[in-house]
Amino acid sequence: MITLALDAMGGDNAPALVVYGAQIALKEIDDIKLIFFGDEKQLLPLIKKANLDENRIAVHHTDDIVTNEMKPSIAIRKGRNSSMSLAIKAVKEGRADAVISAGNTGALMALGLFGLRMLPGIDRPAIAAVMSAYERDCLMLDLGANAECSARNLVEFASMGHVYAESVMDVKNPCIGLLNIGAESGKGNKLIQDAHKILQKDSLGLNYIGFVEGNDIANGTVDVVITDGFTGNVSLKSIEGTLKASKKIITDEIKHSVLAKIGLFIAQKALRKAYKRVDPRRYNGAWLLGLNGVCVKSHGGTDEFGFYNAIKNAYSTAQKGLLPKMKAHLESHQADYWIEEEGL
Amino acid sequence: MITLALDAMGGDNAPALVVYGAQIALKEIDDIKLIFFGDEKQLLPLIKKANLDENRIAVHHTDDIVTNEMKPSIAIRKGRNSSMSLAIKAVKEGRADAVISAGNTGALMALGLFGLRMLPGIDRPAIAAVMSAYERDCLMLDLGANAECSARNLVEFASMGHVYAESVMDVKNPCIGLLNIGAESGKGNKLIQDAHKILQKDSLGLNYIGFVEGNDIANGTVDVVITDGFTGNVSLKSIEGTLKASKKIITDEIKHSVLAKIGLFIAQKALRKAYKRVDPRRYNGAWLLGLNGVCVKSHGGTDEFGFYNAIKNAYSTAQKGLLPKMKAHLESHQADYWIEEEGL
C-alpha cells in the first residue's frame, strides 16, 4: 500500500480539484491511501459528495494555507501549519510515501528543502517533468528551480534523470542529451563545455550521447534532456505557448467556416487521438528531484484529470522505489570525483 | 531602385533555390535589381530556364564556396573569393544595398563582421527574426549569435530591436520585453537583473514593459523579445520542433483513418489559412543586426518561396532605411551612459 499526502488547498480550483482528482485515483489505482491536508469545513462535504471510500482516506485539518503570492521566505517563516507544510511533514515523518501539491512552486521548493532536505551527493534540486514528444516521452530537467547553474549541478541532474528514466519510465540504459545551441563539439558557453567534459566520463555510469538542440525535445530524440533552470523554463513555456497559440489559430479559422466545422466533426476521432498524445493534462505533475522525499508539483490551473495524473506520477515514483535507487546510484558512481578533478 | 547581392551557392538546394526565389522576387517587387554571386556554369542555364529579366540581374562568377562544415575562422582565412564573401563585399563597397545568404550561419556572421564591421555603439551583433505569433508578429533577438551575453549586449539588442520594429515593421512605440522565467521583479539571474535595471531608464527612448516568459513569444504579447543567444536559440528551436512534431502526430493519426482524410479534405480551406499563419517559409530570413550593412540569413533548408521571403525582408530593410535610422537612434540615446553608470 502506498500512502500519498495531498495539499488539498493548492491550485486555482482547490479543494474541489484535489478531491475530484483523488476520486479518479482511488478508482484507478488499487493500492493507494490518501491523506488530505486542509480545511475540513470545505473538504468534508466535497468528500461526501464524491463518495470517497472512507477506509482509504484521512483528513488532517488545518486553517493555514500558502497563497500563490507568498514569497518562499515568508512561506518558511509563517507557513509551518499550512496544508502544504503539513503534507510535506507527513513524508518526512514516514506517514506518507509522497506529497502532491498544485500550490505555489517557489514555496513548495522552499518548504520541501526545509522539511525533507537534500539527497546526499546532490547540491541543488531540479524541477523535472516528462514532455510529450514524437518518438518517445522524454524527461527534462531543470525546468526552473535554478536560474543559475554550475557544471556540477548539470552533472547531478544527469545522474538523477538517468535513475528516474531507468526506474520509473522503465527505459533500459536511457540516453541523455545536454541542451545546447548546436550539435558540434565546440558549441555553447563555458558552463555547457565544462559539463560536457565531465558527462563523458565512463565511471558516471550514464549513457550520455552529447548535445541536443531545442527541436530534439518535442521530437523525443533522447530519453533525458539536461539543462539549466533558466533555459529549461523558457523552453518549456515556449513549447506550451506554441501549442496554445496553434490551437487558438486553428479555432479562429474554423469559427467562420461551416465547411470546416463539418470536416472537423467527421475527422474528430483521429484528431482527438492526436490531441491526446500532446494533452498537457496527461503530462501534468513535475518532480522536485534531489529532495530526500518524493514531492510532485501539479499545474495550478489543471483540472481533476490533470491532478489525477500528478497523483499517479507520485504513486509510480514511490511504488517503484525511486529514492533508494537514486541513493544507491549516487553512492556507487563518482560524479563528485570528476567534479573535483576538473576543479568545478 | 534597391540592389541586392545574393550568395547563389548557399543553401541545401543552391543555386536552384536562389534562382527560383529570385524569380518570384523580380515578379513581386518592381524596384529591385539582383546580383548573383556564384558558379556561372550552374547559374546561367538556371537563369535562362527561369527566364529572368536580363536588365534587372547581373552574375558575378566565382568558383569558391563556403561549405556548411567550414569553421568561421577557416571561412575568413580561405573564403575571400567565395560567393558569400564577394556578396558581402558588394554591400561594403556600395554596389549593393543588402546581402542575402542561405549558407553557413557562423561563416556569414564572421565574414559579415570582417567585411562590414559593427555599427558605432554596438558591441556584438545579434541574430534577429520575426516570429509567427497569435496577437501580432514579434521580433526576437538574439537567436544564437552570442552563446554568452553581457547586460550591455542585451540593452543594445533592445535598442536595435526598437528601431527595427519602428522602421521596418511600422509599429509606433513598439513594446519590448526581456525574456525571463517569471514576470515578478525579483525573478531570473544576475544578467537579467542587471539588464532590467538599465532598460528602465527613460533616456534610452524605449517602451520597455519588463519581463515576458516563453509562452509570450507564440502569443505575441510584445513587439520585441530580448534574450541572450543561448536561450533565444533553444527557445526558437523548441518552437520549431513543437510545430514539426505536432504536424507529424496529426499526420500519423489521419493516415490510418479514411473518415479523417475525408473530414480534413472538407475542412482544408480553413486549415490552410490557419497553417499559413505559422508557415515557417513566410517568416524565413533572419537579420544579422549590429553589422554596418544589411545582411539577411535564409534557412538553408527552405524552398524558393522561403528564399523569396528572405529577399523581401532584405529589400524592406534597405528600402526603409534601417541602418541610418539605427545610427541616428544610437547616437541620440544614452545607452552607453547608463552602462558605464551601472558599472556593467
XYZ file of C-alpha atoms in Angstrom:
688
model
C 0.000 0.000 0.000
C 1.297 3.472 -0.969
C 0.140 6.434 1.119
C 0.096 9.876 -0.504
C -0.139 13.247 1.261
C -2.267 15.770 -0.670
C -2.031 19.515 -0.166
C -5.787 19.962 -0.591
C -5.658 23.779 -0.629
C -3.193 24.370 -3.511
C -4.346 25.114 -7.080
C -6.756 27.517 -8.776
C -9.790 25.377 -8.092
C -8.803 23.797 -4.761
C -10.018 21.924 -2.834
C -12.553 20.610 -5.434
C -9.713 19.985 -7.915
C -7.919 17.811 -5.369
C -10.964 15.855 -4.177
C -12.183 15.009 -7.690
C -8.642 14.162 -8.805
C -8.447 11.853 -5.783
C -11.769 10.294 -6.746
C -10.313 9.186 -10.099
C -7.102 7.977 -8.446
C -8.944 5.831 -5.869
C -10.907 4.220 -8.683
C -7.922 3.651 -10.992
C -5.230 2.616 -8.517
C -5.971 -0.186 -6.053
C -3.139 0.089 -3.578
C -3.228 3.737 -2.547
C -4.373 5.578 0.515
C -4.738 9.361 0.521
C -4.385 11.914 3.319
C -5.965 15.311 2.629
C -4.381 18.298 4.385
C -6.633 21.351 4.505
C -9.802 22.979 5.719
C -12.210 20.207 6.758
C -15.194 22.548 6.560
C -14.607 22.712 2.826
C -13.239 19.204 2.414
C -15.781 17.007 4.212
C -18.825 17.997 2.129
C -16.815 17.553 -1.096
C -15.509 14.158 0.029
C -19.038 13.082 0.872
C -20.318 14.321 -2.474
C -17.529 12.461 -4.304
C -18.371 9.370 -2.261
C -14.739 8.528 -1.467
C -14.012 5.204 0.275
C -13.596 6.120 3.965
C -11.178 3.277 4.591
C -8.702 4.636 2.082
C -8.667 8.309 3.046
C -7.960 10.509 6.029
C -8.420 14.234 6.576
C -5.946 16.301 8.542
C -7.457 19.666 9.341
C -5.603 22.954 9.173
C -6.784 26.521 8.636
C -3.463 27.772 7.274
C -2.638 27.983 3.603
C 0.273 29.089 1.440
C -1.060 31.591 -1.084
C 0.177 31.902 -4.666
C 1.528 35.357 -3.947
C 3.540 34.311 -0.870
C 7.315 34.570 -1.209
C 9.225 31.365 -0.381
C 10.967 33.062 2.566
C 7.594 34.088 4.042
C 6.191 30.592 3.448
C 9.038 29.164 5.525
C 8.617 31.688 8.340
C 4.838 31.758 8.512
C 3.646 28.617 6.755
C 4.579 25.913 9.285
C 0.971 24.908 9.824
C -0.107 25.318 6.236
C -1.652 22.430 4.318
C 1.468 22.340 2.125
C 3.874 22.206 5.037
C 1.931 19.543 6.950
C 1.710 17.343 3.845
C 5.486 17.568 3.444
C 5.931 16.786 7.154
C 3.901 13.587 6.706
C 6.504 12.395 4.177
C 9.386 13.461 6.374
C 7.981 11.506 9.327
C 7.250 8.420 7.238
C 3.453 8.664 7.481
C 3.236 9.146 3.697
C 5.367 7.972 0.760
C 4.978 11.101 -1.363
C 3.449 14.585 -1.325
C 1.473 16.272 -4.140
C 0.651 19.981 -4.326
C -0.837 22.241 -7.010
C 0.154 25.305 -4.987
C 2.918 27.935 -5.153
C 6.009 26.336 -6.790
C 8.624 28.512 -5.092
C 7.085 27.866 -1.680
C 6.842 24.120 -2.334
C 10.512 24.052 -3.264
C 11.481 26.059 -0.166
C 9.293 24.108 2.252
C 10.347 20.840 0.586
C 14.023 21.705 1.017
C 13.425 22.843 4.582
C 11.358 19.799 5.520
C 12.903 16.965 3.527
C 16.496 18.192 2.975
C 18.635 17.080 0.034
C 19.699 13.618 -1.044
C 23.320 13.011 -0.043
C 25.555 13.932 -3.013
C 23.108 16.407 -4.559
C 23.878 20.104 -4.331
C 20.657 21.610 -5.738
C 17.218 20.147 -6.513
C 15.753 20.332 -10.016
C 12.238 20.505 -11.369
C 11.782 17.585 -13.771
C 8.842 16.707 -15.996
C 8.023 14.242 -18.736
C 7.471 16.074 -22.020
C 5.110 14.839 -24.702
C 7.303 14.049 -27.684
C 7.027 12.396 -31.065
C 9.448 9.474 -30.895
C 9.133 8.782 -27.169
C 8.386 10.623 -23.967
C 11.374 12.439 -22.598
C 12.258 13.676 -19.129
C 13.586 17.224 -18.986
C 15.315 18.934 -16.077
C 15.802 21.566 -14.671
C 12.616 23.411 -15.594
C 13.135 26.404 -13.366
C 14.355 25.621 -9.862
C 17.777 27.172 -10.551
C 18.064 30.345 -12.630
C 21.826 29.919 -12.437
C 23.537 26.525 -12.556
C 27.078 25.216 -12.240
C 28.539 22.332 -14.271
C 28.303 20.279 -11.062
C 24.548 20.906 -10.970
C 24.122 19.771 -14.580
C 26.083 16.566 -13.930
C 23.941 15.827 -10.872
C 20.782 16.466 -12.898
C 22.030 13.892 -15.420
C 22.542 11.269 -12.684
C 19.073 11.917 -11.260
C 17.496 11.866 -14.730
C 19.242 8.573 -15.503
C 17.883 6.850 -12.392
C 14.431 8.301 -12.941
C 14.203 7.148 -16.576
C 15.518 3.706 -15.698
C 13.418 3.045 -12.633
C 10.175 4.953 -13.240
C 9.939 5.190 -17.050
C 11.349 1.637 -17.372
C 13.884 2.645 -20.031
C 16.968 0.421 -20.151
C 20.181 2.435 -20.344
C 18.363 5.727 -21.069
C 20.184 8.076 -23.411
C 20.907 11.526 -22.086
C 21.491 14.723 -24.046
C 22.739 18.129 -22.913
C 20.693 21.011 -24.344
C 22.878 23.269 -26.471
C 22.718 25.604 -29.488
C 24.364 23.189 -31.909
C 25.438 19.560 -32.053
C 29.111 20.230 -32.873
C 31.589 19.762 -30.027
C 32.826 23.368 -29.782
C 29.348 24.926 -29.496
C 27.836 26.633 -26.470
C 29.070 28.557 -23.467
C 31.594 27.647 -20.763
C 29.009 26.041 -18.480
C 27.990 23.646 -21.261
C 31.568 22.846 -22.214
C 32.538 22.130 -18.605
C 29.546 19.853 -18.023
C 30.094 18.117 -21.386
C 33.648 17.214 -20.384
C 32.560 15.527 -17.145
C 29.460 13.842 -18.560
C 31.653 11.842 -20.942
C 33.446 10.024 -18.083
C 32.567 6.320 -18.198
C 32.600 5.944 -14.440
C 29.478 8.109 -14.096
C 27.518 5.140 -15.462
C 25.494 7.312 -17.858
C 24.571 6.754 -21.485
C 25.493 10.333 -22.399
C 25.175 10.963 -26.128
C 26.344 14.602 -26.212
C 24.487 17.738 -27.290
C 20.879 18.015 -28.339
C 19.029 21.110 -29.595
C 15.671 22.700 -28.847
C 13.868 20.784 -31.592
C 15.005 17.462 -30.109
C 12.691 17.970 -27.120
C 9.383 17.705 -28.993
C 10.907 15.175 -31.358
C 11.907 12.894 -28.474
C 15.444 12.253 -29.723
C 16.672 11.237 -26.259
C 15.154 9.896 -23.029
C 16.545 12.644 -20.803
C 17.303 16.294 -21.645
C 19.589 18.143 -19.232
C 19.588 21.939 -18.992
C 19.910 24.804 -16.529
C 16.690 26.078 -14.950
C 16.641 29.330 -16.911
C 16.889 27.759 -20.350
C 14.650 24.837 -19.332
C 11.878 27.084 -18.087
C 11.949 29.315 -21.177
C 11.987 26.263 -23.455
C 9.094 24.547 -21.626
C 6.980 27.693 -21.747
C 7.907 28.296 -25.406
C 6.577 24.811 -26.185
C 3.413 25.284 -24.111
C 2.833 28.685 -25.694
C 3.249 27.293 -29.199
C 0.697 24.511 -28.611
C -1.750 27.010 -27.127
C -1.294 29.587 -29.914
C -1.632 26.890 -32.612
C -4.893 25.725 -31.066
C -6.181 29.318 -30.934
C -5.203 29.949 -34.563
C -6.992 26.797 -35.770
C -10.076 27.628 -33.661
C -10.117 31.163 -35.130
C -10.055 29.903 -38.673
C -12.717 27.211 -38.319
C -15.048 29.511 -36.355
C -16.174 31.290 -39.508
C -16.427 28.282 -41.787
C -19.343 25.854 -41.769
C -17.448 23.519 -44.079
C -14.501 23.413 -41.683
C -16.800 22.606 -38.779
C -18.374 19.734 -40.710
C -14.965 18.457 -41.820
C -13.508 18.519 -38.331
C -16.605 16.825 -36.972
C -16.047 13.965 -39.408
C -12.325 13.794 -38.586
C -12.814 14.195 -34.850
C -11.889 10.678 -33.750
C -8.420 10.821 -35.314
C -7.901 14.426 -34.199
C -8.814 13.505 -30.619
C -6.282 10.694 -30.725
C -3.673 13.169 -31.990
C -4.567 15.708 -29.292
C -4.412 13.032 -26.610
C -0.750 12.500 -27.496
C 0.102 16.089 -26.503
C -2.660 16.726 -23.912
C -0.890 18.712 -21.164
C -3.141 17.140 -18.522
C -1.693 13.708 -19.294
C 1.778 15.087 -18.644
C 0.826 17.010 -15.534
C 2.982 16.544 -12.455
C 6.591 17.648 -12.123
C 9.070 16.163 -9.666
C 11.249 18.155 -7.323
C 14.164 15.783 -7.829
C 17.038 15.895 -5.382
C 14.882 16.239 -2.284
C 15.121 13.391 0.210
C 11.447 12.546 -0.294
C 9.082 12.244 -3.253
C 7.495 15.623 -3.959
C 5.305 16.239 -7.011
C 4.083 19.636 -8.220
C 0.841 19.802 -10.195
C -0.012 22.701 -12.519
C -2.202 25.105 -10.534
C -4.606 25.570 -13.434
C -5.190 21.912 -14.313
C -8.483 20.041 -13.918
C -9.258 16.880 -11.934
C -7.952 14.626 -14.698
C -4.673 16.555 -14.670
C -4.482 16.365 -10.884
C -5.149 12.628 -11.056
C -2.114 12.307 -13.339
C 0.021 14.159 -10.805
C -1.188 11.683 -8.145
C -0.383 8.784 -10.496
C 3.120 10.183 -11.064
C 3.747 10.431 -7.331
C 2.368 6.934 -6.845
C 4.612 5.327 -9.529
C 7.659 7.118 -8.222
C 7.087 5.904 -4.673
C 5.954 2.442 -5.723
C 8.975 1.883 -7.957
C 11.375 2.960 -5.221
C 12.990 5.935 -6.963
C 14.635 7.338 -3.844
C 16.504 4.225 -2.666
C 17.612 3.585 -6.251
C 18.826 7.146 -6.591
C 20.762 6.957 -3.333
C 22.383 3.699 -4.427
C 23.377 5.169 -7.802
C 24.798 8.341 -6.293
C 26.825 6.333 -3.786
C 28.290 3.933 -6.317
C 29.237 6.407 -9.045
C 31.928 9.000 -8.997
C 30.352 12.268 -10.070
C 31.993 14.061 -7.163
C 35.381 12.681 -8.085
C 35.262 14.142 -11.579
C 33.820 17.415 -10.414
C 36.785 17.823 -8.028
C 39.239 16.556 -10.628
C 38.125 19.150 -13.180
C 38.139 21.849 -10.493
C 34.461 22.727 -10.978
C 15.956 51.078 -57.069
C 17.288 48.667 -54.429
C 20.141 46.353 -55.421
C 20.553 43.081 -53.563
C 23.615 40.813 -53.528
C 22.699 37.102 -53.478
C 25.077 34.385 -52.330
C 23.873 31.977 -55.002
C 25.805 28.970 -53.657
C 24.470 28.845 -50.058
C 21.611 26.550 -49.007
C 20.740 22.854 -49.347
C 19.337 23.234 -52.840
C 21.547 26.044 -54.184
C 21.817 27.538 -56.721
C 18.306 26.476 -57.931
C 16.784 27.645 -54.618
C 18.288 31.101 -55.114
C 17.388 31.488 -58.790
C 13.756 30.444 -58.326
C 13.449 32.567 -55.192
C 14.798 35.481 -57.256
C 12.259 34.722 -59.981
C 9.399 35.298 -57.525
C 11.066 38.429 -56.123
C 11.546 40.018 -59.550
C 7.875 39.411 -60.293
C 6.567 40.670 -56.943
C 8.834 43.655 -56.315
C 9.221 46.289 -59.025
C 12.177 48.299 -57.845
C 14.834 45.652 -57.237
C 17.926 44.550 -59.055
C 19.729 41.342 -58.134
C 23.387 40.366 -58.393
C 24.086 36.621 -58.221
C 27.475 35.603 -56.839
C 28.481 32.049 -57.736
C 29.364 29.498 -60.369
C 28.115 30.807 -63.724
C 28.270 27.327 -65.282
C 25.488 26.327 -62.936
C 23.788 29.718 -62.752
C 23.402 30.736 -66.387
C 21.325 27.732 -67.528
C 19.063 28.102 -64.486
C 18.643 31.838 -65.056
C 17.775 31.145 -68.691
C 15.286 28.463 -67.682
C 13.678 30.813 -65.137
C 13.536 33.489 -67.821
C 14.799 36.288 -65.549
C 14.765 39.857 -66.890
C 18.358 40.494 -68.056
C 18.111 44.208 -67.335
C 17.469 43.596 -63.658
C 20.109 40.974 -62.903
C 23.863 40.515 -63.049
C 26.048 37.457 -62.490
C 29.408 37.693 -60.785
C 31.320 34.479 -61.320
C 33.383 32.735 -58.672
C 34.402 29.100 -58.209
C 34.887 29.364 -54.451
C 32.230 28.462 -51.922
C 31.874 28.387 -48.152
C 30.692 24.894 -47.209
C 28.287 24.149 -44.355
C 31.018 22.301 -42.493
C 33.571 25.139 -42.713
C 34.511 26.749 -39.401
C 34.131 30.549 -39.308
C 37.894 31.004 -38.779
C 38.630 28.929 -41.902
C 35.982 30.829 -43.882
C 37.775 34.086 -43.033
C 41.214 32.733 -43.939
C 40.285 30.802 -47.068
C 36.940 32.165 -48.184
C 37.916 35.598 -49.533
C 36.803 34.734 -53.040
C 33.758 32.731 -52.021
C 30.302 33.644 -53.280
C 29.374 34.621 -49.701
C 32.375 36.884 -49.224
C 32.024 38.622 -52.588
C 28.326 39.289 -51.964
C 29.206 40.913 -48.630
C 31.954 42.939 -50.331
C 29.386 44.326 -52.805
C 27.480 45.797 -49.838
C 30.639 47.116 -48.234
C 31.637 48.884 -51.433
C 28.176 50.341 -52.006
C 27.419 48.288 -55.115
C 24.513 46.598 -53.295
C 22.132 47.693 -50.526
C 21.888 44.310 -48.773
C 23.222 40.761 -48.924
C 21.221 37.508 -48.596
C 22.694 34.058 -47.987
C 21.219 30.652 -47.149
C 24.710 29.334 -46.347
C 26.695 28.584 -43.180
C 25.450 30.927 -40.396
C 28.695 31.051 -38.409
C 30.697 31.861 -41.526
C 28.193 34.532 -42.609
C 28.468 36.150 -39.192
C 32.279 36.027 -39.263
C 32.628 37.246 -42.862
C 29.923 39.866 -42.235
C 31.782 41.183 -39.198
C 35.084 41.110 -41.054
C 33.711 42.778 -44.171
C 31.111 45.209 -42.855
C 32.308 45.860 -39.263
C 29.970 46.919 -36.456
C 27.655 49.889 -36.184
C 29.207 52.541 -33.916
C 27.904 51.984 -30.372
C 27.174 48.269 -30.799
C 29.448 45.773 -29.109
C 28.121 42.486 -30.557
C 25.784 41.657 -33.445
C 22.594 39.668 -32.859
C 20.562 37.311 -34.993
C 17.008 38.658 -35.133
C 13.908 37.166 -36.717
C 10.198 37.846 -36.842
C 8.284 35.042 -35.102
C 4.796 33.982 -36.110
C 2.617 34.775 -33.131
C -1.055 34.893 -32.244
C -1.697 38.525 -31.307
C 0.891 40.112 -33.597
C 4.225 39.262 -35.160
C 7.105 39.756 -32.806
C 10.807 40.323 -33.397
C 13.105 38.205 -31.247
C 16.826 38.641 -30.717
C 19.438 37.222 -30.155
C 18.700 33.826 -31.710
C 22.182 32.407 -31.415
C 24.988 34.779 -32.370
C 26.194 35.040 -28.772
C 26.197 31.980 -26.503
C 27.222 34.288 -23.685
C 25.909 37.831 -23.311
C 26.517 40.776 -21.011
C 23.844 43.172 -19.762
C 25.343 45.725 -22.160
C 24.642 43.358 -25.072
C 21.011 42.895 -24.011
C 20.485 46.661 -23.768
C 21.990 47.148 -27.226
C 19.739 44.394 -28.601
C 16.759 46.279 -27.189
C 17.813 49.497 -28.941
C 18.291 47.682 -32.238
C 15.001 45.828 -31.865
C 13.208 49.103 -31.118
C 14.489 50.787 -34.275
C 13.767 47.693 -36.371
C 10.173 47.347 -35.157
C 9.515 51.050 -35.616
C 11.084 51.499 -39.018
C 10.607 48.122 -40.747
C 7.571 46.599 -39.017
C 5.913 50.057 -38.854
C 4.982 49.696 -35.181
C 4.660 53.008 -33.333
C 6.448 52.950 -29.978
C 6.989 49.168 -30.041
C 6.782 47.458 -26.668
C 9.811 45.491 -25.619
C 10.006 42.579 -23.169
C 13.006 40.848 -21.613
C 12.698 37.041 -21.653
C 12.741 35.654 -18.113
C 11.419 32.750 -16.046
C 8.722 34.749 -14.283
C 7.095 38.152 -14.501
C 7.817 39.220 -10.907
C 10.605 41.760 -10.442
C 12.996 39.573 -8.401
C 12.998 36.652 -10.855
C 15.884 35.468 -13.023
C 19.664 35.524 -12.871
C 22.127 38.384 -12.418
C 22.416 39.096 -16.156
C 18.657 39.609 -16.383
C 18.508 41.764 -13.260
C 21.372 43.979 -14.462
C 19.829 44.481 -17.906
C 16.377 45.083 -16.376
C 17.774 47.930 -14.277
C 19.236 49.753 -17.274
C 16.331 49.090 -19.635
C 14.029 51.051 -17.329
C 15.946 54.324 -17.861
C 13.748 56.792 -19.710
C 16.609 58.315 -21.635
C 17.076 55.106 -23.660
C 13.916 56.071 -25.529
C 12.464 52.557 -25.296
C 8.972 51.367 -24.455
C 10.297 48.668 -22.121
C 7.492 46.819 -20.349
C 9.593 44.448 -18.207
C 9.758 40.660 -18.185
C 7.996 38.268 -20.518
C 8.005 34.454 -20.412
C 8.441 31.706 -23.003
C 4.719 31.456 -23.736
C 4.579 35.176 -24.588
C 6.592 34.555 -27.768
C 3.973 32.488 -29.624
C 1.224 34.547 -28.048
C 2.708 37.788 -29.370
C 2.396 39.692 -26.096
C 5.046 42.235 -27.116
C 6.564 43.566 -30.342
C 10.162 42.787 -29.429
C 11.546 39.983 -27.230
C 15.106 40.430 -25.961
C 17.207 37.461 -24.855
C 20.755 36.115 -24.888
C 21.751 33.952 -27.857
C 21.787 30.698 -25.910
C 18.260 30.986 -24.532
C 16.968 32.523 -27.771
C 18.323 29.719 -29.923
C 16.948 26.975 -27.652
C 13.573 28.723 -27.475
C 13.354 29.216 -31.260
C 14.229 25.575 -31.922
C 11.831 24.397 -29.197
C 9.054 26.271 -31.002
C 10.062 24.955 -34.442
C 10.331 21.415 -33.049
C 6.894 21.633 -31.456
C 5.238 22.752 -34.692
C 7.004 19.984 -36.613
C 6.174 17.261 -34.068
C 2.521 18.379 -33.877
C 2.253 18.144 -37.649
C 3.807 14.650 -37.613
C 1.459 13.475 -34.850
C -1.630 14.704 -36.717
C -0.369 13.152 -39.985
C 0.219 9.838 -38.174
C -3.288 9.723 -36.817
C -5.113 10.642 -40.005
C -3.011 8.246 -42.115
C -4.998 5.231 -40.941
C -8.445 6.791 -40.997
C -10.494 7.242 -44.152
C -13.027 9.337 -42.234
C -10.279 11.681 -41.043
C -8.985 12.090 -44.580
C -12.459 12.978 -45.838
C -13.043 15.352 -42.943
C -9.760 17.186 -43.426
C -10.382 17.399 -47.167
C -13.656 19.192 -46.440
C -12.005 21.470 -43.857
C -8.904 22.107 -45.944
C -9.535 25.738 -46.844
C -9.762 26.882 -43.221
C -6.871 24.641 -42.180
C -4.678 26.042 -44.946
C -5.476 29.557 -43.749
C -4.503 28.502 -40.216
C -1.283 26.897 -41.433
C -0.415 29.958 -43.485
C -0.350 31.969 -40.245
C 2.508 29.867 -38.892
C 4.144 28.777 -42.181
C 7.903 28.971 -41.430
C 8.630 29.929 -45.056
C 6.661 33.158 -44.614
C 8.895 34.022 -41.663
C 12.123 32.985 -43.340
C 15.016 35.426 -43.243
C 16.884 36.492 -40.121
C 18.854 39.713 -39.787
C 22.382 39.969 -38.521
C 21.625 43.201 -36.668
C 24.500 45.349 -35.482
C 26.577 44.953 -38.638
C 27.245 48.134 -40.584
C 25.334 46.786 -43.597
C 22.102 44.896 -44.171
C 22.777 41.160 -44.026
C 19.967 38.582 -44.107
C 20.348 34.859 -43.413
C 17.891 32.457 -45.027
C 17.213 28.973 -43.643
C 19.418 26.548 -45.596
C 16.597 24.035 -45.984
C 13.876 26.397 -47.205
C 12.295 26.335 -50.681
C 12.102 29.102 -53.301
C 9.081 30.691 -51.616
C 11.020 30.820 -48.350
C 14.058 32.287 -50.097
C 11.846 34.877 -51.762
C 10.691 35.961 -48.295
C 14.302 36.361 -47.203
C 14.872 38.566 -50.278
C 11.735 40.561 -49.420
C 12.982 41.044 -45.853
C 16.324 42.350 -47.077
C 14.553 44.601 -49.564
C 12.214 46.170 -46.959
C 15.064 46.709 -44.552
C 17.174 48.517 -47.127
C 14.254 50.375 -48.653
C 13.022 51.665 -45.296
C 16.481 52.867 -44.323
C 17.028 50.766 -41.210
C 20.745 51.466 -40.948
C 20.673 55.284 -41.000
C 17.756 55.215 -38.550
C 19.623 52.863 -36.253
C 22.739 55.037 -36.333
C 20.678 58.121 -35.522
C 18.958 56.378 -32.600
C 22.207 55.035 -31.170
C 23.813 58.474 -31.392
C 20.962 60.334 -29.751
C 20.261 57.957 -26.850
C 22.366 57.273 -23.849
C 22.706 53.512 -23.578
C 26.449 53.821 -23.065
C 25.987 56.358 -20.321
C 23.843 54.014 -18.256
C 26.025 51.031 -18.941
C 29.020 52.962 -17.570
C 26.972 54.393 -14.730
C 25.908 50.939 -13.553
C 29.444 49.627 -13.984
C 28.420 46.913 -16.470
